[in-house]
Structure formats: C-alpha cells, structure tokens
Amino acid sequence: MGPASPRLEAGHRPLDHPPFLWSPQLNAAPADQIRLLDVQALDTRLAQLSHKRSSLPEHAEIEQLSSDLAQLRDLLVASTTEESDTTREQTKAEQDVDQVRQRAVRDQQRLDSGAVSSPKDLESLQREIASLAKRQGDLEDVVLEIMERREAAQERVTELTERVSAVQAKVDDATARRDAATAELDAEAATVAKDRQVVAEVVPADLMKLYDKLRTQQGGVGAARLYQRRCEGCRLELNMAEVNDVKAASPETVLRCENCHRILVRTSESGL
C-alpha cells in the first residue's frame, strides 16, 4: 500500500473527493440556520443540567448514608432480639430460683416444726435443705450472669438507637439538600426547554428534523458553527478545497461538515 495522502492524515477527505456539499441539498434562510445554533445552545444547556442533576454530590452521600443506616438497623434488630431473649431467659432463671427457694422454705418449716422425728428422715431432710441451698446459689449466679448480658444488650440497643437517629438525621439533611438542588435545576431546565420550544418553532420543520436526527447520532450536537474555517463540532479545520466549496454555496444551502456530518452553520466569523 502506498503512503497515505496528506489530506487523509489530517483527518479530511482526499482532494479528489466529490464536492463538499451533501445531497440532497436542504435550503433554509441564513437567519434560520443561525437560529439552529440557538437551539443547539439550549439543548447543550439542557444536557448540562441533566448531567448536573444526575451527578449531584448528595446522590453519593445519600447512597453511602443509606448503606450505613441499613447496617446499623440490622445491628439494632440483632441487639433488640438479644435483649428480648435475655429478658425471657432471666425471667425463666428467676422462676427456677423462686421454685428452689420455696421448696427450701417448706423443708425448713418441716424441720423446724418437729414433725420429722426419725433420725434417718431428719438426716435426709437436712441433706436436701443443704442441696437446695447450693442449687439456689448456683441458679442465682446464673441469674446474675444473664442480667449482665441483658444490661449489655440494653446498652447496645440504646447506643445503636442513638446512632440510627443520628445517621437518619444526616440522610434527611442530605435528602433535603438534594431535593432543593434538584428543584432548582428542574426549574431552570423547564425555562430552558420553554425557550427552546419557542426558538425551534421558528426554524423550518425539515431543518429541525435533520438537526434532531443528527443530534441523536452525534452525541447531543447536531449543528456546529463554522468559526475561522474550523468546524466547532469536530474541531477540524477546512482545507482550501472545502473552503472554496463553502464560498461557492448559496447562503441558503444547508451545509454539512465533511468530517463529523453535523450541520455547519456560517456566520460573520466563519473566516471565508
């Protein structure tokens, strides 16, 4: 393969390419073509507002806070469950202590009443009273251990409840700031959209149809100004052949950039 032509290296068409103008040709008054730049500026502003709306820092802040809040709530549920479980466990342990205590009281009353006269029965009753005393002591130790766990769970519930409230307050604050910023952006977008509608209604329908089609295809930019012989859509400068094509074209002819295919609008600053 031979060396590439200088025009191709520069990102333009070769010198033997067909004329710069695209066909079928579309005609529109120069004033209408310039209005198309106004429409493009408004569409660009709408895109900027939409991007700004979707990238508000409050979005990420709320997402992170909401994740933290969900984790804290899970921990709070677990701690609340533990507190409830230990409360039931303590109640059961206290009931066991009470049962042993009541039985020991009855046995002591029997012993004190003198109703048991047999030495063997007396010895057995005394052993049982001693056993019940030990059993009661062991159960009371269990109750104390459960109470400590319950108190720890209660403290954890209190701590987590406060943390949940604090993070929820931050979420509410960030949400309020996001909503306020969104409302402001939406209000501006509504104004810009209304202005866009007013300007677009003046532009010929066929020109607007082409512009909207190109804007969809070309990343939101359907029309670009020709400034100092440079397309402001793709930022490439026209060569002399292209400049001559533009000069030869009627002011009403709607031009298209050879490189990016966008509508190329001539102004007093086109450098022709």
PDB file of C-alpha atoms in Angstrom:
ATOM      1  CA  MET A   1       0.000   0.000   0.000  1.00  0.00           C
ATOM      2  CA  GLY A   2       1.349   3.452  -0.943  1.00  0.00           C
ATOM      3  CA  PRO A   3       1.717   6.315   1.523  1.00  0.00           C
ATOM      4  CA  ALA A   4      -1.472   7.977   2.755  1.00  0.00           C
ATOM      5  CA  SER A   5      -2.351  11.300   1.219  1.00  0.00           C
ATOM      6  CA  PRO A   6      -1.725  14.391   3.342  1.00  0.00           C
ATOM      7  CA  ARG A   7      -5.489  15.072   3.443  1.00  0.00           C
ATOM      8  CA  LEU A   8      -6.232  11.667   4.966  1.00  0.00           C
ATOM      9  CA  GLU A   9      -3.504  12.100   7.562  1.00  0.00           C
ATOM     10  CA  ALA A  10      -5.096  15.397   8.557  1.00  0.00           C
ATOM     11  CA  GLY A  11      -8.471  13.710   9.073  1.00  0.00           C
ATOM     12  CA  HIS A  12     -10.150  15.174   5.949  1.00  0.00           C
ATOM     13  CA  ARG A  13     -11.317  13.827   2.615  1.00  0.00           C
ATOM     14  CA  PRO A  14      -8.805  13.366  -0.255  1.00  0.00           C
ATOM     15  CA  LEU A  15      -8.512  16.100  -2.854  1.00  0.00           C
ATOM     16  CA  ASP A  16     -10.389  14.062  -5.471  1.00  0.00           C
ATOM     17  CA  HIS A  17     -13.407  13.582  -3.128  1.00  0.00           C
ATOM     18  CA  PRO A  18     -16.792  14.742  -4.504  1.00  0.00           C
ATOM     19  CA  PRO A  19     -17.805  18.326  -3.650  1.00  0.00           C
ATOM     20  CA  PHE A  20     -18.118  19.410  -0.046  1.00  0.00           C
ATOM     21  CA  LEU A  21     -21.870  19.877  -0.172  1.00  0.00           C
ATOM     22  CA  TRP A  22     -24.045  16.934   0.738  1.00  0.00           C
ATOM     23  CA  SER A  23     -27.022  15.916  -1.331  1.00  0.00           C
ATOM     24  CA  PRO A  24     -29.893  16.010  -1.489  1.00  0.00           C
ATOM     25  CA  GLN A  25     -29.394  19.644  -0.635  1.00  0.00           C
ATOM     26  CA  LEU A  26     -31.541  21.299   2.031  1.00  0.00           C
ATOM     27  CA  ASN A  27     -32.168  25.020   1.876  1.00  0.00           C
ATOM     28  CA  ALA A  28     -33.031  27.380   4.710  1.00  0.00           C
ATOM     29  CA  ALA A  29     -32.712  31.082   5.281  1.00  0.00           C
ATOM     30  CA  PRO A  30     -29.382  32.072   6.861  1.00  0.00           C
ATOM     31  CA  ALA A  31     -31.281  33.528   9.824  1.00  0.00           C
ATOM     32  CA  ASP A  32     -32.987  30.175  10.376  1.00  0.00           C
ATOM     33  CA  GLN A  33     -29.652  28.373  10.222  1.00  0.00           C
ATOM     34  CA  ILE A  34     -28.247  30.736  12.847  1.00  0.00           C
ATOM     35  CA  ARG A  35     -31.320  30.131  14.988  1.00  0.00           C
ATOM     36  CA  LEU A  36     -30.346  26.486  14.844  1.00  0.00           C
ATOM     37  CA  LEU A  37     -27.233  27.428  16.804  1.00  0.00           C
ATOM     38  CA  ASP A  38     -29.509  28.970  19.417  1.00  0.00           C
ATOM     39  CA  VAL A  39     -31.444  25.702  19.584  1.00  0.00           C
ATOM     40  CA  GLN A  40     -28.169  23.809  19.906  1.00  0.00           C
ATOM     41  CA  ALA A  41     -27.007  26.083  22.726  1.00  0.00           C
ATOM     42  CA  LEU A  42     -30.257  25.482  24.573  1.00  0.00           C
ATOM     43  CA  ASP A  43     -30.033  21.720  24.001  1.00  0.00           C
ATOM     44  CA  THR A  44     -26.463  21.776  25.280  1.00  0.00           C
ATOM     45  CA  ARG A  45     -27.608  23.625  28.380  1.00  0.00           C
ATOM     46  CA  LEU A  46     -30.395  21.085  28.918  1.00  0.00           C
ATOM     47  CA  ALA A  47     -27.851  18.266  28.660  1.00  0.00           C
ATOM     48  CA  GLN A  48     -25.600  20.048  31.153  1.00  0.00           C
ATOM     49  CA  LEU A  49     -28.464  20.494  33.588  1.00  0.00           C
ATOM     50  CA  SER A  50     -29.444  16.846  33.232  1.00  0.00           C
ATOM     51  CA  HIS A  51     -25.859  15.741  33.866  1.00  0.00           C
ATOM     52  CA  LYS A  52     -25.557  18.065  36.843  1.00  0.00           C
ATOM     53  CA  ARG A  53     -28.844  16.753  38.223  1.00  0.00           C
ATOM     54  CA  SER A  54     -27.710  13.128  37.978  1.00  0.00           C
ATOM     55  CA  SER A  55     -24.266  13.844  39.408  1.00  0.00           C
ATOM     56  CA  LEU A  56     -25.207  15.926  42.427  1.00  0.00           C
ATOM     57  CA  PRO A  57     -22.827  15.047  45.286  1.00  0.00           C
ATOM     58  CA  GLU A  58     -25.853  14.459  47.503  1.00  0.00           C
ATOM     59  CA  HIS A  59     -26.704  11.327  45.487  1.00  0.00           C
ATOM     60  CA  ALA A  60     -23.493   9.571  46.536  1.00  0.00           C
ATOM     61  CA  GLU A  61     -23.790  10.977  50.048  1.00  0.00           C
ATOM     62  CA  ILE A  62     -27.318   9.644  50.452  1.00  0.00           C
ATOM     63  CA  GLU A  63     -26.332   6.272  48.996  1.00  0.00           C
ATOM     64  CA  GLN A  64     -23.456   5.897  51.462  1.00  0.00           C
ATOM     65  CA  LEU A  65     -25.514   7.106  54.418  1.00  0.00           C
ATOM     66  CA  SER A  66     -28.385   4.812  53.478  1.00  0.00           C
ATOM     67  CA  SER A  67     -25.977   1.869  53.360  1.00  0.00           C
ATOM     68  CA  ASP A  68     -24.624   2.801  56.794  1.00  0.00           C
ATOM     69  CA  LEU A  69     -28.155   3.216  58.098  1.00  0.00           C
ATOM     70  CA  ALA A  70     -29.214  -0.199  56.827  1.00  0.00           C
ATOM     71  CA  GLN A  71     -26.243  -1.829  58.565  1.00  0.00           C
ATOM     72  CA  LEU A  72     -26.972  -0.016  61.818  1.00  0.00           C
ATOM     73  CA  ARG A  73     -30.609  -1.047  61.677  1.00  0.00           C
ATOM     74  CA  ASP A  74     -29.582  -4.664  61.168  1.00  0.00           C
ATOM     75  CA  LEU A  75     -27.341  -4.413  64.210  1.00  0.00           C
ATOM     76  CA  LEU A  76     -30.145  -2.769  66.165  1.00  0.00           C
ATOM     77  CA  VAL A  77     -32.552  -5.567  65.278  1.00  0.00           C
ATOM     78  CA  ALA A  78     -29.967  -8.138  66.390  1.00  0.00           C
ATOM     79  CA  SER A  79     -29.352  -6.294  69.666  1.00  0.00           C
ATOM     80  CA  THR A  80     -33.060  -5.840  70.316  1.00  0.00           C
ATOM     81  CA  THR A  81     -33.570  -9.546  69.717  1.00  0.00           C
ATOM     82  CA  GLU A  82     -30.730 -10.354  72.100  1.00  0.00           C
ATOM     83  CA  GLU A  83     -32.246  -8.079  74.740  1.00  0.00           C
ATOM     84  CA  SER A  84     -35.621  -9.747  74.341  1.00  0.00           C
ATOM     85  CA  ASP A  85     -34.073 -13.224  74.506  1.00  0.00           C
ATOM     86  CA  THR A  86     -32.071 -12.435  77.638  1.00  0.00           C
ATOM     87  CA  THR A  87     -35.168 -10.915  79.262  1.00  0.00           C
ATOM     88  CA  ARG A  88     -37.052 -14.168  78.753  1.00  0.00           C
ATOM     89  CA  GLU A  89     -34.003 -16.144  79.854  1.00  0.00           C
ATOM     90  CA  GLN A  90     -33.729 -14.054  83.031  1.00  0.00           C
ATOM     91  CA  THR A  91     -37.417 -14.498  83.795  1.00  0.00           C
ATOM     92  CA  LYS A  92     -37.082 -18.272  83.441  1.00  0.00           C
ATOM     93  CA  ALA A  93     -33.944 -18.366  85.614  1.00  0.00           C
ATOM     94  CA  GLU A  94     -35.620 -16.252  88.312  1.00  0.00           C
ATOM     95  CA  GLN A  95     -38.602 -18.607  88.289  1.00  0.00           C
ATOM     96  CA  ASP A  96     -36.228 -21.539  88.797  1.00  0.00           C
ATOM     97  CA  VAL A  97     -34.630 -19.757  91.760  1.00  0.00           C
ATOM     98  CA  ASP A  98     -38.026 -19.000  93.242  1.00  0.00           C
ATOM     99  CA  GLN A  99     -39.119 -22.635  92.939  1.00  0.00           C
ATOM    100  CA  VAL A 100     -35.974 -23.857  94.716  1.00  0.00           C
ATOM    101  CA  ARG A 101     -36.346 -21.191  97.391  1.00  0.00           C
ATOM    102  CA  GLN A 102     -39.980 -22.114  98.046  1.00  0.00           C
ATOM    103  CA  ARG A 103     -39.088 -25.785  98.328  1.00  0.00           C
ATOM    104  CA  ALA A 104     -36.251 -24.963 100.719  1.00  0.00           C
ATOM    105  CA  VAL A 105     -38.630 -22.867 102.844  1.00  0.00           C
ATOM    106  CA  ARG A 106     -41.099 -25.759 103.045  1.00  0.00           C
ATOM    107  CA  ASP A 107     -38.361 -28.194 104.022  1.00  0.00           C
ATOM    108  CA  GLN A 108     -37.045 -25.829 106.671  1.00  0.00           C
ATOM    109  CA  GLN A 109     -40.545 -25.393 108.067  1.00  0.00           C
ATOM    110  CA  ARG A 110     -40.897 -29.180 108.317  1.00  0.00           C
ATOM    111  CA  LEU A 111     -37.562 -29.387 110.042  1.00  0.00           C
ATOM    112  CA  ASP A 112     -38.413 -26.606 112.487  1.00  0.00           C
ATOM    113  CA  SER A 113     -41.865 -27.962 113.249  1.00  0.00           C
ATOM    114  CA  GLY A 114     -40.517 -31.174 114.756  1.00  0.00           C
ATOM    115  CA  ALA A 115     -42.871 -33.212 112.613  1.00  0.00           C
ATOM    116  CA  VAL A 116     -39.981 -35.354 111.437  1.00  0.00           C
ATOM    117  CA  SER A 117     -38.727 -37.465 114.338  1.00  0.00           C
ATOM    118  CA  SER A 118     -36.890 -40.273 112.584  1.00  0.00           C
ATOM    119  CA  PRO A 119     -33.144 -39.674 112.659  1.00  0.00           C
ATOM    120  CA  LYS A 120     -32.853 -41.074 109.168  1.00  0.00           C
ATOM    121  CA  ASP A 121     -35.595 -38.786 107.840  1.00  0.00           C
ATOM    122  CA  LEU A 122     -34.087 -35.834 109.655  1.00  0.00           C
ATOM    123  CA  GLU A 123     -30.711 -36.517 108.088  1.00  0.00           C
ATOM    124  CA  SER A 124     -32.278 -36.851 104.665  1.00  0.00           C
ATOM    125  CA  LEU A 125     -34.229 -33.616 105.111  1.00  0.00           C
ATOM    126  CA  GLN A 126     -31.125 -31.739 106.225  1.00  0.00           C
ATOM    127  CA  ARG A 127     -29.170 -33.025 103.219  1.00  0.00           C
ATOM    128  CA  GLU A 128     -31.968 -31.888 100.933  1.00  0.00           C
ATOM    129  CA  ILE A 129     -32.030 -28.429 102.521  1.00  0.00           C
ATOM    130  CA  ALA A 130     -28.261 -28.143 102.040  1.00  0.00           C
ATOM    131  CA  SER A 131     -28.573 -29.337  98.440  1.00  0.00           C
ATOM    132  CA  LEU A 132     -31.349 -26.833  97.758  1.00  0.00           C
ATOM    133  CA  ALA A 133     -29.233 -24.042  99.214  1.00  0.00           C
ATOM    134  CA  LYS A 134     -26.381 -24.939  96.868  1.00  0.00           C
ATOM    135  CA  ARG A 135     -28.791 -25.240  93.946  1.00  0.00           C
ATOM    136  CA  GLN A 136     -30.289 -21.846  94.787  1.00  0.00           C
ATOM    137  CA  GLY A 137     -26.819 -20.294  94.913  1.00  0.00           C
ATOM    138  CA  ASP A 138     -25.904 -21.745  91.525  1.00  0.00           C
ATOM    139  CA  LEU A 139     -29.152 -20.522  89.984  1.00  0.00           C
ATOM    140  CA  GLU A 140     -28.689 -17.058  91.444  1.00  0.00           C
ATOM    141  CA  ASP A 141     -25.229 -16.948  89.827  1.00  0.00           C
ATOM    142  CA  VAL A 142     -26.898 -17.846  86.529  1.00  0.00           C
ATOM    143  CA  VAL A 143     -29.402 -15.027  87.034  1.00  0.00           C
ATOM    144  CA  LEU A 144     -26.588 -12.547  87.666  1.00  0.00           C
ATOM    145  CA  GLU A 145     -24.751 -13.672  84.526  1.00  0.00           C
ATOM    146  CA  ILE A 146     -27.928 -13.292  82.455  1.00  0.00           C
ATOM    147  CA  MET A 147     -28.601  -9.877  83.976  1.00  0.00           C
ATOM    148  CA  GLU A 148     -25.128  -8.733  82.935  1.00  0.00           C
ATOM    149  CA  ARG A 149     -25.733  -9.897  79.364  1.00  0.00           C
ATOM    150  CA  ARG A 150     -29.136  -8.257  79.362  1.00  0.00           C
ATOM    151  CA  GLU A 151     -27.728  -4.953  80.594  1.00  0.00           C
ATOM    152  CA  ALA A 152     -25.006  -5.093  77.924  1.00  0.00           C
ATOM    153  CA  ALA A 153     -27.670  -5.741  75.291  1.00  0.00           C
ATOM    154  CA  GLN A 154     -29.765  -2.851  76.614  1.00  0.00           C
ATOM    155  CA  GLU A 155     -26.753  -0.523  76.449  1.00  0.00           C
ATOM    156  CA  ARG A 156     -26.072  -1.702  72.911  1.00  0.00           C
ATOM    157  CA  VAL A 157     -29.691  -1.069  71.935  1.00  0.00           C
ATOM    158  CA  THR A 158     -29.522   2.437  73.395  1.00  0.00           C
ATOM    159  CA  GLU A 159     -26.245   3.176  71.605  1.00  0.00           C
ATOM    160  CA  LEU A 160     -27.461   1.843  68.261  1.00  0.00           C
ATOM    161  CA  THR A 161     -30.783   3.655  68.581  1.00  0.00           C
ATOM    162  CA  GLU A 162     -28.915   6.930  69.007  1.00  0.00           C
ATOM    163  CA  ARG A 163     -26.617   6.158  66.080  1.00  0.00           C
ATOM    164  CA  VAL A 164     -29.563   5.251  63.865  1.00  0.00           C
ATOM    165  CA  SER A 165     -31.243   8.540  64.766  1.00  0.00           C
ATOM    166  CA  ALA A 166     -28.050  10.492  64.054  1.00  0.00           C
ATOM    167  CA  VAL A 167     -27.486   8.867  60.661  1.00  0.00           C
ATOM    168  CA  GLN A 168     -31.168   9.209  59.785  1.00  0.00           C
ATOM    169  CA  ALA A 169     -30.875  12.933  60.512  1.00  0.00           C
ATOM    170  CA  LYS A 170     -27.924  13.115  58.114  1.00  0.00           C
ATOM    171  CA  VAL A 171     -29.929  11.251  55.468  1.00  0.00           C
ATOM    172  CA  ASP A 172     -32.826  13.660  55.928  1.00  0.00           C
ATOM    173  CA  ASP A 173     -30.491  16.643  55.650  1.00  0.00           C
ATOM    174  CA  ALA A 174     -28.779  15.329  52.516  1.00  0.00           C
ATOM    175  CA  THR A 175     -32.153  14.450  51.003  1.00  0.00           C
ATOM    176  CA  ALA A 176     -33.443  17.954  51.660  1.00  0.00           C
ATOM    177  CA  ARG A 177     -30.329  19.457  50.059  1.00  0.00           C
ATOM    178  CA  ARG A 178     -30.636  17.121  47.075  1.00  0.00           C
ATOM    179  CA  ASP A 179     -34.317  17.912  46.627  1.00  0.00           C
ATOM    180  CA  ALA A 180     -33.653  21.641  46.819  1.00  0.00           C
ATOM    181  CA  ALA A 181     -30.843  21.427  44.267  1.00  0.00           C
ATOM    182  CA  THR A 182     -32.941  19.182  42.027  1.00  0.00           C
ATOM    183  CA  ALA A 183     -35.879  21.572  42.204  1.00  0.00           C
ATOM    184  CA  GLU A 184     -33.641  24.476  41.247  1.00  0.00           C
ATOM    185  CA  LEU A 185     -32.157  22.562  38.315  1.00  0.00           C
ATOM    186  CA  ASP A 186     -35.581  21.351  37.200  1.00  0.00           C
ATOM    187  CA  ALA A 187     -36.916  24.909  37.289  1.00  0.00           C
ATOM    188  CA  GLU A 188     -34.038  26.129  35.137  1.00  0.00           C
ATOM    189  CA  ALA A 189     -34.449  23.162  32.789  1.00  0.00           C
ATOM    190  CA  ALA A 190     -38.152  23.965  32.403  1.00  0.00           C
ATOM    191  CA  THR A 191     -37.299  27.553  31.486  1.00  0.00           C
ATOM    192  CA  VAL A 192     -34.629  26.454  29.013  1.00  0.00           C
ATOM    193  CA  ALA A 193     -36.984  23.867  27.486  1.00  0.00           C
ATOM    194  CA  LYS A 194     -39.637  26.555  27.023  1.00  0.00           C
ATOM    195  CA  ASP A 195     -37.110  28.869  25.375  1.00  0.00           C
ATOM    196  CA  ARG A 196     -36.002  26.015  23.175  1.00  0.00           C
ATOM    197  CA  GLN A 197     -39.561  25.353  22.075  1.00  0.00           C
ATOM    198  CA  VAL A 198     -40.064  28.996  21.197  1.00  0.00           C
ATOM    199  CA  VAL A 199     -36.914  29.147  19.066  1.00  0.00           C
ATOM    200  CA  ALA A 200     -37.455  25.724  17.488  1.00  0.00           C
ATOM    201  CA  GLU A 201     -40.946  26.679  16.355  1.00  0.00           C
ATOM    202  CA  VAL A 202     -39.433  29.398  14.159  1.00  0.00           C
ATOM    203  CA  VAL A 203     -36.943  27.056  12.480  1.00  0.00           C
ATOM    204  CA  PRO A 204     -38.296  25.229   9.405  1.00  0.00           C
ATOM    205  CA  ALA A 205     -39.591  21.777  10.221  1.00  0.00           C
ATOM    206  CA  ASP A 206     -37.341  19.948   7.731  1.00  0.00           C
ATOM    207  CA  LEU A 207     -34.267  21.657   9.145  1.00  0.00           C
ATOM    208  CA  MET A 208     -35.295  20.805  12.703  1.00  0.00           C
ATOM    209  CA  LYS A 209     -35.948  17.205  11.701  1.00  0.00           C
ATOM    210  CA  LEU A 210     -32.439  16.888  10.274  1.00  0.00           C
ATOM    211  CA  TYR A 211     -30.929  18.629  13.287  1.00  0.00           C
ATOM    212  CA  ASP A 212     -32.714  16.386  15.788  1.00  0.00           C
ATOM    213  CA  LYS A 213     -31.662  13.284  13.868  1.00  0.00           C
ATOM    214  CA  LEU A 214     -28.022  14.365  13.792  1.00  0.00           C
ATOM    215  CA  ARG A 215     -28.098  15.448  17.427  1.00  0.00           C
ATOM    216  CA  THR A 216     -29.199  11.939  18.400  1.00  0.00           C
ATOM    217  CA  GLN A 217     -26.478  10.378  16.267  1.00  0.00           C
ATOM    218  CA  GLN A 218     -23.685  12.774  17.214  1.00  0.00           C
ATOM    219  CA  GLY A 219     -23.708  12.774  20.990  1.00  0.00           C
ATOM    220  CA  GLY A 220     -26.098  15.650  21.501  1.00  0.00           C
ATOM    221  CA  VAL A 221     -24.585  18.061  18.954  1.00  0.00           C
ATOM    222  CA  GLY A 222     -26.460  18.316  15.660  1.00  0.00           C
ATOM    223  CA  ALA A 223     -25.307  21.730  14.483  1.00  0.00           C
ATOM    224  CA  ALA A 224     -21.976  23.493  14.796  1.00  0.00           C
ATOM    225  CA  ARG A 225     -20.690  26.933  13.923  1.00  0.00           C
ATOM    226  CA  LEU A 226     -18.065  27.365  11.212  1.00  0.00           C
ATOM    227  CA  TYR A 227     -15.581  29.607  13.019  1.00  0.00           C
ATOM    228  CA  GLN A 228     -12.393  30.800  11.362  1.00  0.00           C
ATOM    229  CA  ARG A 229     -12.668  27.972   8.847  1.00  0.00           C
ATOM    230  CA  ARG A 230     -12.915  25.396  11.638  1.00  0.00           C
ATOM    231  CA  CYS A 231     -15.912  23.204  12.446  1.00  0.00           C
ATOM    232  CA  GLU A 232     -16.698  23.687  16.119  1.00  0.00           C
ATOM    233  CA  GLY A 233     -18.343  20.264  16.173  1.00  0.00           C
ATOM    234  CA  CYS A 234     -15.254  18.156  15.415  1.00  0.00           C
ATOM    235  CA  ARG A 235     -12.658  20.970  15.769  1.00  0.00           C
ATOM    236  CA  LEU A 236     -11.105  20.204  12.381  1.00  0.00           C
ATOM    237  CA  GLU A 237     -10.118  22.994  10.013  1.00  0.00           C
ATOM    238  CA  LEU A 238     -11.389  23.030   6.465  1.00  0.00           C
ATOM    239  CA  ASN A 239      -8.830  22.816   3.662  1.00  0.00           C
ATOM    240  CA  MET A 240      -8.837  25.197   0.748  1.00  0.00           C
ATOM    241  CA  ALA A 241     -10.975  22.934  -1.444  1.00  0.00           C
ATOM    242  CA  GLU A 242     -13.619  22.757   1.264  1.00  0.00           C
ATOM    243  CA  VAL A 243     -13.409  26.492   1.882  1.00  0.00           C
ATOM    244  CA  ASN A 244     -13.958  27.112  -1.818  1.00  0.00           C
ATOM    245  CA  ASP A 245     -16.969  24.762  -1.757  1.00  0.00           C
ATOM    246  CA  VAL A 246     -18.441  26.735   1.121  1.00  0.00           C
ATOM    247  CA  LYS A 247     -17.775  30.059  -0.589  1.00  0.00           C
ATOM    248  CA  ALA A 248     -19.446  28.815  -3.753  1.00  0.00           C
ATOM    249  CA  ALA A 249     -22.519  27.560  -1.940  1.00  0.00           C
ATOM    250  CA  SER A 250     -25.633  29.691  -1.744  1.00  0.00           C
ATOM    251  CA  PRO A 251     -26.225  31.316   1.666  1.00  0.00           C
ATOM    252  CA  GLU A 252     -29.491  29.341   1.835  1.00  0.00           C
ATOM    253  CA  THR A 253     -27.790  25.983   1.301  1.00  0.00           C
ATOM    254  CA  VAL A 254     -27.575  23.921   4.480  1.00  0.00           C
ATOM    255  CA  LEU A 255     -24.007  22.639   4.694  1.00  0.00           C
ATOM    256  CA  ARG A 256     -22.749  19.534   6.461  1.00  0.00           C
ATOM    257  CA  CYS A 257     -19.286  19.042   7.889  1.00  0.00           C
ATOM    258  CA  GLU A 258     -17.345  16.577   5.770  1.00  0.00           C
ATOM    259  CA  ASN A 259     -15.739  15.030   8.854  1.00  0.00           C
ATOM    260  CA  CYS A 260     -18.453  14.850  11.549  1.00  0.00           C
ATOM    261  CA  HIS A 261     -21.516  15.242   9.282  1.00  0.00           C
ATOM    262  CA  ARG A 262     -23.076  17.850  11.554  1.00  0.00           C
ATOM    263  CA  ILE A 263     -24.916  20.824  10.117  1.00  0.00           C
ATOM    264  CA  LEU A 264     -22.299  23.510   9.550  1.00  0.00           C
ATOM    265  CA  VAL A 265     -23.641  26.998  10.149  1.00  0.00           C
ATOM    266  CA  ARG A 266     -21.935  30.006   8.570  1.00  0.00           C
ATOM    267  CA  THR A 267     -21.662  33.269  10.444  1.00  0.00           C
ATOM    268  CA  SER A 268     -19.800  36.546  10.049  1.00  0.00           C
ATOM    269  CA  GLU A 269     -16.909  34.906  11.904  1.00  0.00           C
ATOM    270  CA  SER A 270     -16.529  31.935   9.589  1.00  0.00           C
ATOM    271  CA  GLY A 271     -13.345  33.388   8.055  1.00  0.00           C
ATOM    272  CA  LEU A 272     -14.492  32.966   4.478  1.00  0.00           C
TER     273      LEU A 272
END
